Tab-separated table of C-alpha atoms and ligand atoms in Angstrom:
chain	number	residue	atom	x	y	z
A	1	MET	CA	22.079	-33.391	-6.757
A	2	VAL	CA	22.460	-36.800	-7.035
A	3	ILE	CA	20.052	-38.987	-3.907
A	4	ALA	CA	20.670	-42.470	-3.109
A	5	ARG	CA	17.064	-44.384	-2.949
A	6	PHE	CA	17.373	-47.458	-0.679
A	7	TYR	CA	14.776	-50.030	-0.730
A	8	SER	CA	16.000	-52.914	2.402
A	9	ILE	CA	19.545	-53.075	3.912
A	10	GLU	CA	21.116	-54.958	1.557
A	11	ASP	CA	20.655	-51.895	-0.748
A	12	TRP	CA	22.462	-49.585	1.846
A	13	GLU	CA	25.589	-52.613	2.975
A	14	GLN	CA	26.201	-52.708	-0.591
A	15	TYR	CA	26.544	-48.867	-0.758
A	16	VAL	CA	28.047	-49.227	1.834
A	17	ASP	CA	30.292	-51.241	0.712
A	18	MET	CA	31.317	-49.475	-2.511
A	19	LYS	CA	32.178	-45.869	-0.889
A	20	MET	CA	34.441	-47.837	1.508
A	21	GLU	CA	36.101	-49.214	-1.409
A	22	LEU	CA	36.469	-45.817	-3.599
A	23	ILE	CA	37.849	-44.352	-0.578
A	24	ASP	CA	40.211	-47.966	-0.320
A	25	PHE	CA	40.820	-46.394	-3.936
A	26	GLN	CA	40.857	-42.911	-3.190
A	27	SER	CA	43.843	-43.468	-0.628
A	28	MET	CA	45.460	-46.125	-2.785
A	29	ILE	CA	45.598	-43.332	-5.434
A	30	ASP	CA	46.981	-39.546	-3.134
A	31	VAL	CA	49.492	-42.260	-1.489
A	32	ARG	CA	51.191	-43.943	-5.200
A	33	THR	CA	50.532	-39.027	-6.732
A	34	LYS	CA	52.937	-38.721	-3.694
A	35	GLU	CA	55.336	-41.419	-4.308
A	36	LEU	CA	55.670	-41.026	-7.975
A	37	LYS	CA	55.750	-37.279	-6.753
A	38	GLN	CA	59.268	-38.307	-4.385
A	39	GLU	CA	60.700	-40.241	-7.314
A	40	ILE	CA	59.991	-36.813	-10.043
A	41	LYS	CA	62.352	-35.585	-7.453
A	42	LYS	CA	64.686	-38.155	-6.670
A	43	ARG	CA	65.344	-38.538	-11.016
A	44	GLU	CA	65.645	-34.579	-11.285
A	45	ARG	CA	68.611	-35.185	-8.624
A	46	ILE	CA	69.917	-37.725	-10.472
A	47	GLU	CA	69.825	-35.774	-13.583
A	48	LEU	CA	71.403	-32.664	-12.267
A	49	GLU	CA	74.167	-34.836	-9.982
A	50	VAL	CA	74.498	-36.242	-13.357
A	51	ASP	CA	74.816	-32.903	-15.701
A	52	LYS	CA	77.546	-31.644	-13.250
A	53	LEU	CA	79.729	-34.540	-13.770
A	54	GLU	CA	79.548	-34.758	-17.457
A	55	ARG	CA	80.423	-31.180	-17.261
A	56	LEU	CA	83.115	-31.683	-15.499
A	57	ASN	CA	83.952	-34.537	-17.503
A	58	ILE	CA	84.246	-31.788	-20.521
A	59	ILE	CA	85.808	-29.841	-18.512
A	60	GLY	CA	88.633	-31.665	-17.234
A	61	GLN	CA	89.736	-33.263	-20.969
A	62	LEU	CA	90.195	-29.805	-21.842
A	63	ALA	CA	92.449	-28.808	-18.677
A	64	ALA	CA	94.595	-32.057	-19.053
A	65	GLY	CA	95.585	-30.463	-22.547
A	66	LEU	CA	95.527	-26.725	-22.462
A	67	GLY	CA	97.557	-27.226	-18.512
A	68	HIS	CA	100.652	-28.519	-19.953
A	69	GLU	CA	100.389	-26.368	-22.602
A	70	VAL	CA	100.515	-22.927	-21.475
A	71	ARG	CA	102.776	-24.211	-18.170
A	72	ASN	CA	106.475	-24.755	-20.397
A	73	PRO	CA	106.140	-21.536	-21.241
A	74	MET	CA	104.991	-20.219	-18.998
A	75	THR	CA	107.967	-22.078	-17.423
A	76	THR	CA	110.660	-20.363	-19.497
A	77	ILE	CA	108.877	-16.448	-18.400
A	78	ARG	CA	109.930	-16.973	-14.771
A	79	GLY	CA	113.286	-18.370	-15.915
A	80	PHE	CA	113.867	-15.352	-17.596
A	81	LEU	CA	112.435	-13.176	-15.442
A	82	GLN	CA	114.664	-14.281	-13.074
A	83	MET	CA	118.087	-14.497	-14.297
A	84	LEU	CA	117.114	-10.134	-14.653
A	85	GLN	CA	116.310	-9.881	-11.461
A	86	VAL	CA	119.991	-10.688	-10.685
A	87	LYS	CA	121.386	-8.265	-13.207
A	88	PRO	CA	122.795	-5.787	-11.324
A	89	ASP	CA	121.791	-2.600	-14.421
A	90	LEU	CA	117.771	-4.449	-13.756
A	91	HIS	CA	117.201	-3.170	-10.118
A	92	THR	CA	115.931	-0.700	-9.624
A	93	TYR	CA	112.793	-3.098	-11.511
A	94	LYS	CA	113.520	-5.792	-9.189
A	95	SER	CA	109.400	-5.157	-7.336
A	96	TYR	CA	108.354	-5.249	-10.381
A	97	PHE	CA	110.056	-9.025	-11.235
A	98	ASP	CA	108.800	-9.607	-8.776
A	99	LEU	CA	105.244	-8.771	-8.648
A	100	MET	CA	105.474	-10.804	-12.247
A	101	ILE	CA	107.417	-13.864	-10.545
A	102	GLU	CA	104.573	-13.661	-8.457
A	103	GLU	CA	101.523	-13.749	-10.809
A	104	LEU	CA	102.688	-16.948	-12.907
A	105	ASP	CA	103.151	-18.610	-9.310
A	106	ARG	CA	99.643	-17.272	-9.184
A	107	ALA	CA	98.677	-18.837	-12.929
A	108	ASN	CA	100.038	-21.574	-12.017
A	109	THR	CA	98.188	-22.657	-8.608
A	110	ILE	CA	95.477	-22.024	-11.410
A	111	ILE	CA	96.413	-24.799	-13.539
A	112	THR	CA	97.353	-27.107	-10.958
A	113	ASP	CA	93.386	-26.586	-9.539
A	114	PHE	CA	92.366	-26.368	-12.548
A	115	LEU	CA	93.911	-29.775	-13.523
A	116	SER	CA	93.186	-31.641	-10.329
A	117	LEU	CA	89.552	-31.619	-11.792
A	118	ALA	CA	90.759	-34.248	-14.371
A	119	LYS	CA	92.619	-36.090	-12.458
A	120	ILE	CA	96.012	-37.515	-14.456
A	121	LYS	CA	97.070	-39.062	-10.700
A	122	PRO	CA	95.468	-41.607	-9.719
A	123	THR	CA	93.291	-41.289	-6.691
A	124	LYS	CA	95.942	-43.001	-3.867
A	125	LEU	CA	93.630	-44.318	-1.820
A	126	LYS	CA	94.700	-45.922	2.222
A	127	ARG	CA	92.748	-46.663	5.277
A	128	GLU	CA	92.905	-43.854	7.797
A	129	CYS	CA	91.014	-42.032	9.997
A	130	LEU	CA	89.277	-38.615	8.345
A	131	ASN	CA	89.926	-37.684	12.842
A	132	LYS	CA	93.714	-37.749	12.656
A	133	LEU	CA	93.616	-35.863	8.924
A	134	LEU	CA	91.148	-33.104	10.053
A	135	ASP	CA	93.409	-33.291	13.099
A	136	ASN	CA	96.893	-32.510	11.582
A	137	ILE	CA	95.373	-29.594	9.261
A	138	PHE	CA	92.799	-27.905	12.251
A	139	PRO	CA	96.603	-25.430	13.386
A	140	LEU	CA	96.258	-24.525	9.677
A	141	LEU	CA	93.344	-23.960	9.806
A	142	LEU	CA	93.380	-22.598	13.194
A	143	ALA	CA	95.745	-19.834	11.680
A	144	ASP	CA	93.784	-18.830	8.977
A	145	ALA	CA	90.796	-18.045	11.354
A	146	TYR	CA	93.035	-16.571	14.131
A	147	THR	CA	94.062	-13.848	11.144
A	148	GLN	CA	90.462	-12.821	10.099
A	149	GLY	CA	89.842	-11.979	13.520
A	150	LYS	CA	87.392	-15.807	13.343
A	151	LYS	CA	87.292	-18.499	15.376
A	152	CYS	CA	87.377	-21.984	14.576
A	153	ILE	CA	86.511	-25.485	16.314
A	154	PHE	CA	86.765	-29.190	15.956
A	155	GLU	CA	84.757	-31.931	17.218
A	156	PRO	CA	85.529	-34.827	15.960
A	157	GLY	CA	82.474	-38.017	16.310
A	158	ASP	CA	83.101	-41.835	16.751
A	159	ILE	CA	83.312	-42.146	13.410
A	160	THR	CA	85.100	-45.643	11.529
A	161	GLU	CA	87.818	-45.824	9.296
A	162	LEU	CA	87.706	-44.708	5.922
A	163	ASP	CA	89.332	-45.515	2.242
A	164	ILE	CA	91.025	-41.666	1.543
A	165	ASP	CA	93.681	-40.335	-0.566
A	166	THR	CA	94.811	-38.083	2.862
A	167	ASN	CA	96.760	-35.226	0.208
A	168	GLU	CA	92.737	-35.443	-2.099
A	169	ILE	CA	91.204	-34.813	1.643
A	170	THR	CA	92.944	-32.562	2.678
A	171	GLN	CA	92.204	-30.215	0.150
A	172	LEU	CA	88.239	-30.134	-0.204
A	173	VAL	CA	88.619	-30.181	3.755
A	174	LEU	CA	91.097	-26.595	2.614
A	175	ASN	CA	88.353	-25.356	0.532
A	176	LEU	CA	84.880	-26.199	2.242
A	177	ALA	CA	86.772	-24.695	5.924
A	178	ARG	CA	88.051	-21.425	3.167
A	179	ASN	CA	84.713	-20.661	2.011
A	180	GLY	CA	83.082	-20.681	5.250
A	181	LEU	CA	85.838	-18.567	6.185
A	182	ASP	CA	85.349	-16.288	3.766
A	183	ALA	CA	81.726	-15.925	4.196
A	184	MET	CA	81.170	-14.828	7.966
A	185	HIS	CA	82.292	-12.036	9.494
A	186	PRO	CA	84.951	-11.960	13.068
A	187	ASP	CA	83.720	-13.100	15.374
A	188	GLY	CA	82.080	-16.168	13.206
A	189	CYS	CA	82.579	-19.891	14.001
A	190	LEU	CA	83.505	-22.423	11.628
A	191	THR	CA	82.484	-25.538	13.382
A	192	ILE	CA	84.019	-29.141	11.961
A	193	LYS	CA	82.689	-32.352	12.767
A	194	THR	CA	81.936	-35.587	11.867
A	195	PHE	CA	80.433	-38.048	12.814
A	196	LEU	CA	78.203	-41.016	11.675
A	197	ASP	CA	74.970	-41.102	9.765
A	198	GLY	CA	73.568	-44.869	9.472
A	199	HIS	CA	75.993	-46.146	7.317
A	200	ASN	CA	77.917	-43.149	5.794
A	201	ILE	CA	81.091	-40.802	7.864
A	202	VAL	CA	79.548	-38.183	7.521
A	203	LEU	CA	82.265	-35.126	6.930
A	204	SER	CA	81.101	-30.971	8.281
A	205	VAL	CA	81.913	-27.975	7.875
A	206	ARG	CA	79.301	-24.976	9.804
A	207	ASP	CA	80.380	-21.470	9.450
A	208	GLU	CA	77.973	-18.619	10.282
A	209	GLY	CA	77.616	-16.273	7.594
A	210	THR	CA	74.495	-14.514	5.616
A	211	GLY	CA	73.793	-18.061	3.805
A	212	ILE	CA	74.319	-18.837	-0.004
A	213	ASN	CA	71.621	-16.752	-2.697
A	214	PRO	CA	69.024	-19.213	-3.483
A	215	GLU	CA	69.768	-18.451	-7.279
A	216	HIS	CA	73.562	-18.809	-7.040
A	217	ILE	CA	72.726	-23.022	-4.981
A	218	SER	CA	72.890	-24.573	-9.144
A	219	LYS	CA	75.338	-22.719	-9.841
A	220	LEU	CA	77.871	-24.540	-6.855
A	221	GLY	CA	80.697	-26.984	-8.859
A	222	THR	CA	80.658	-25.304	-12.116
A	223	PRO	CA	84.268	-23.893	-12.731
A	224	PHE	CA	84.634	-19.978	-12.707
A	225	PHE	CA	81.594	-19.698	-10.396
A	226	THR	CA	82.466	-17.351	-8.451
A	227	THR	CA	81.181	-14.015	-6.091
A	228	LYS	CA	84.684	-13.093	-4.810
A	229	GLU	CA	86.969	-10.775	-6.558
A	230	SER	CA	90.154	-12.585	-6.710
A	231	GLY	CA	88.146	-15.830	-5.960
A	232	THR	CA	89.056	-18.599	-9.072
A	233	GLY	CA	85.395	-20.131	-8.629
A	234	LEU	CA	87.631	-23.756	-8.777
A	235	GLY	CA	87.401	-24.808	-4.988
A	236	LEU	CA	84.103	-26.488	-4.787
A	237	PRO	CA	84.072	-28.441	-8.443
A	238	MET	CA	87.391	-30.072	-6.329
A	239	CYS	CA	86.192	-30.980	-3.584
A	240	TYR	CA	82.697	-32.280	-6.055
A	241	SER	CA	85.008	-33.728	-8.548
A	242	ILE	CA	87.609	-35.490	-4.896
A	243	ALA	CA	83.754	-36.998	-3.037
A	244	HIS	CA	83.407	-38.493	-6.418
A	245	ARG	CA	85.970	-40.121	-6.840
A	246	HIS	CA	85.475	-41.116	-2.884
A	247	ARG	CA	81.740	-42.141	-3.521
A	248	GLY	CA	81.099	-39.311	-1.402
A	249	GLN	CA	78.814	-36.935	-1.886
A	250	ILE	CA	77.565	-33.518	-0.814
A	251	ASP	CA	74.955	-31.648	0.086
A	252	VAL	CA	74.593	-28.179	1.249
A	253	LYS	CA	72.024	-26.759	3.466
A	254	THR	CA	72.261	-22.711	3.776
A	255	GLY	CA	70.642	-20.232	5.959
A	256	SER	CA	70.618	-16.720	7.238
A	257	ASP	CA	72.444	-17.822	9.917
A	258	GLY	CA	74.565	-19.851	7.860
A	259	THR	CA	76.058	-22.820	5.456
A	260	THR	CA	76.223	-26.346	6.325
A	261	PHE	CA	77.783	-28.469	3.785
A	262	LEU	CA	77.701	-32.078	4.270
A	263	VAL	CA	80.684	-34.511	2.748
A	264	GLN	CA	79.142	-38.574	3.170
A	265	PHE	CA	81.060	-41.364	2.483
A	266	PRO	CA	80.112	-43.972	2.334
A	267	GLN	CA	81.138	-46.440	5.141
A	268	PRO	CA	84.165	-49.558	4.279
A	269	ILE	CA	82.984	-53.116	4.749
A	270	GLY	CA	85.195	-54.495	7.779
A	271	THR	CA	86.523	-50.878	10.047
A	272	ASN	CA	86.641	-50.055	13.448
A	273	ILE	CA	85.962	-47.120	15.232
A	274	GLY	CA	89.623	-44.600	14.628
A	275	PHE	CA	90.267	-41.744	17.111
B	1	LIG	N1	79.939	-21.128	2.682
B	1	LIG	C1	79.788	-20.235	2.284
B	1	LIG	N2	78.749	-19.600	2.402
B	1	LIG	C2	78.467	-18.653	1.756
B	1	LIG	N3	78.773	-18.687	-0.150
B	1	LIG	C3	79.746	-19.824	-0.579
B	1	LIG	C4	80.326	-20.723	0.500
B	1	LIG	N4	81.029	-21.913	-0.036
B	1	LIG	C5	80.346	-21.460	-1.502
B	1	LIG	N5	79.755	-20.285	-1.531
B	1	LIG	C6	79.450	-19.510	-2.805
B	1	LIG	O1	80.672	-20.644	-3.990
B	1	LIG	C7	80.320	-20.052	-4.624
B	1	LIG	C8	81.724	-20.601	-5.061
B	1	LIG	O2	83.049	-20.867	-4.387
B	1	LIG	P1	84.651	-22.498	-4.911
B	1	LIG	O3	85.055	-22.219	-3.666
B	1	LIG	O4	83.615	-22.990	-5.840
B	1	LIG	O5	85.341	-20.670	-6.091
B	1	LIG	P2	85.767	-19.522	-4.881
B	1	LIG	O6	85.532	-19.756	-3.215
B	1	LIG	O7	84.837	-17.677	-5.207
B	1	LIG	O8	87.225	-19.038	-5.414
B	1	LIG	P3	88.095	-19.581	-4.939
B	1	LIG	O9	88.966	-20.641	-6.261
B	1	LIG	O10	89.433	-19.132	-4.803
B	1	LIG	O11	87.835	-20.765	-3.909
B	1	LIG	C9	81.758	-19.081	-3.924
B	1	LIG	O12	82.171	-17.406	-4.634
B	1	LIG	C10	80.366	-18.481	-3.096
B	1	LIG	O13	79.977	-17.467	-3.660
B	2	LIG	MG1	86.373	-20.969	-2.577
């Protein structure tokens, strides 16, 4: 053990000063360490985001080429099936023809969704209020919820107008809402809200489901990741890609009492309060 010995009051003062400097120095180190840890976490998050976007980009390019090639023969097959379907001598096979055409249409929808990740058509931005758009599609969501014995509410907040592509944002809302409805038991309630958070306009979609498995969180938004029997795993990648084209960001909060998807859009300069 080291025992400090002091021969004068000056010695003692010098010792105290030195100690104080050391304490200051230590607290500076602590603050800087905390800042560095936060910085590292932020970088890791950005790297994950970039990684996700790069994957989406490659898949998008592949989809653009493949989708067109696959669609053409499918259209031909569908045409012939439609033609054969009405032949009187093939009438006994009508249900088979119906099923084949339905399946082709389903495949076509999957390709359309996949192609929208590649985004060949440019995003058409128009200044509009998100509340108005949500108000228009709310009856559709209500009907969806109702047929599953679930509830759906919309709480519009005082938000400013946004530059949005109506079709794309409709897709985003429908996908998030349908995921929320899928995650809930009957009687569960889906809550859609809009509000201002600093300079961001936020769209929140909250369900009362059982939450997302922690192991699955990093996979959200990866094309074809699905835990559903009849899911394609293209809903969320589409949402991430749409949010990105609107300079927005999607955050997820999940727990045993449900999941909330928060889509944050930067508020455009010079906008009015809408709705
Ligand atoms: N609100 C939610 N609650 C619980 N799990 C969710 C929620 N949203 C997404 N997930 C999980 O993320 C997976 C991927 O979602 P995504 O929407 O991309 O595909 P999907 O819903 O499975 O199929 P689809 O292409 O038909 O939308 C889901 O299968 C589900 O496991
Ligand atoms: Mg989905």
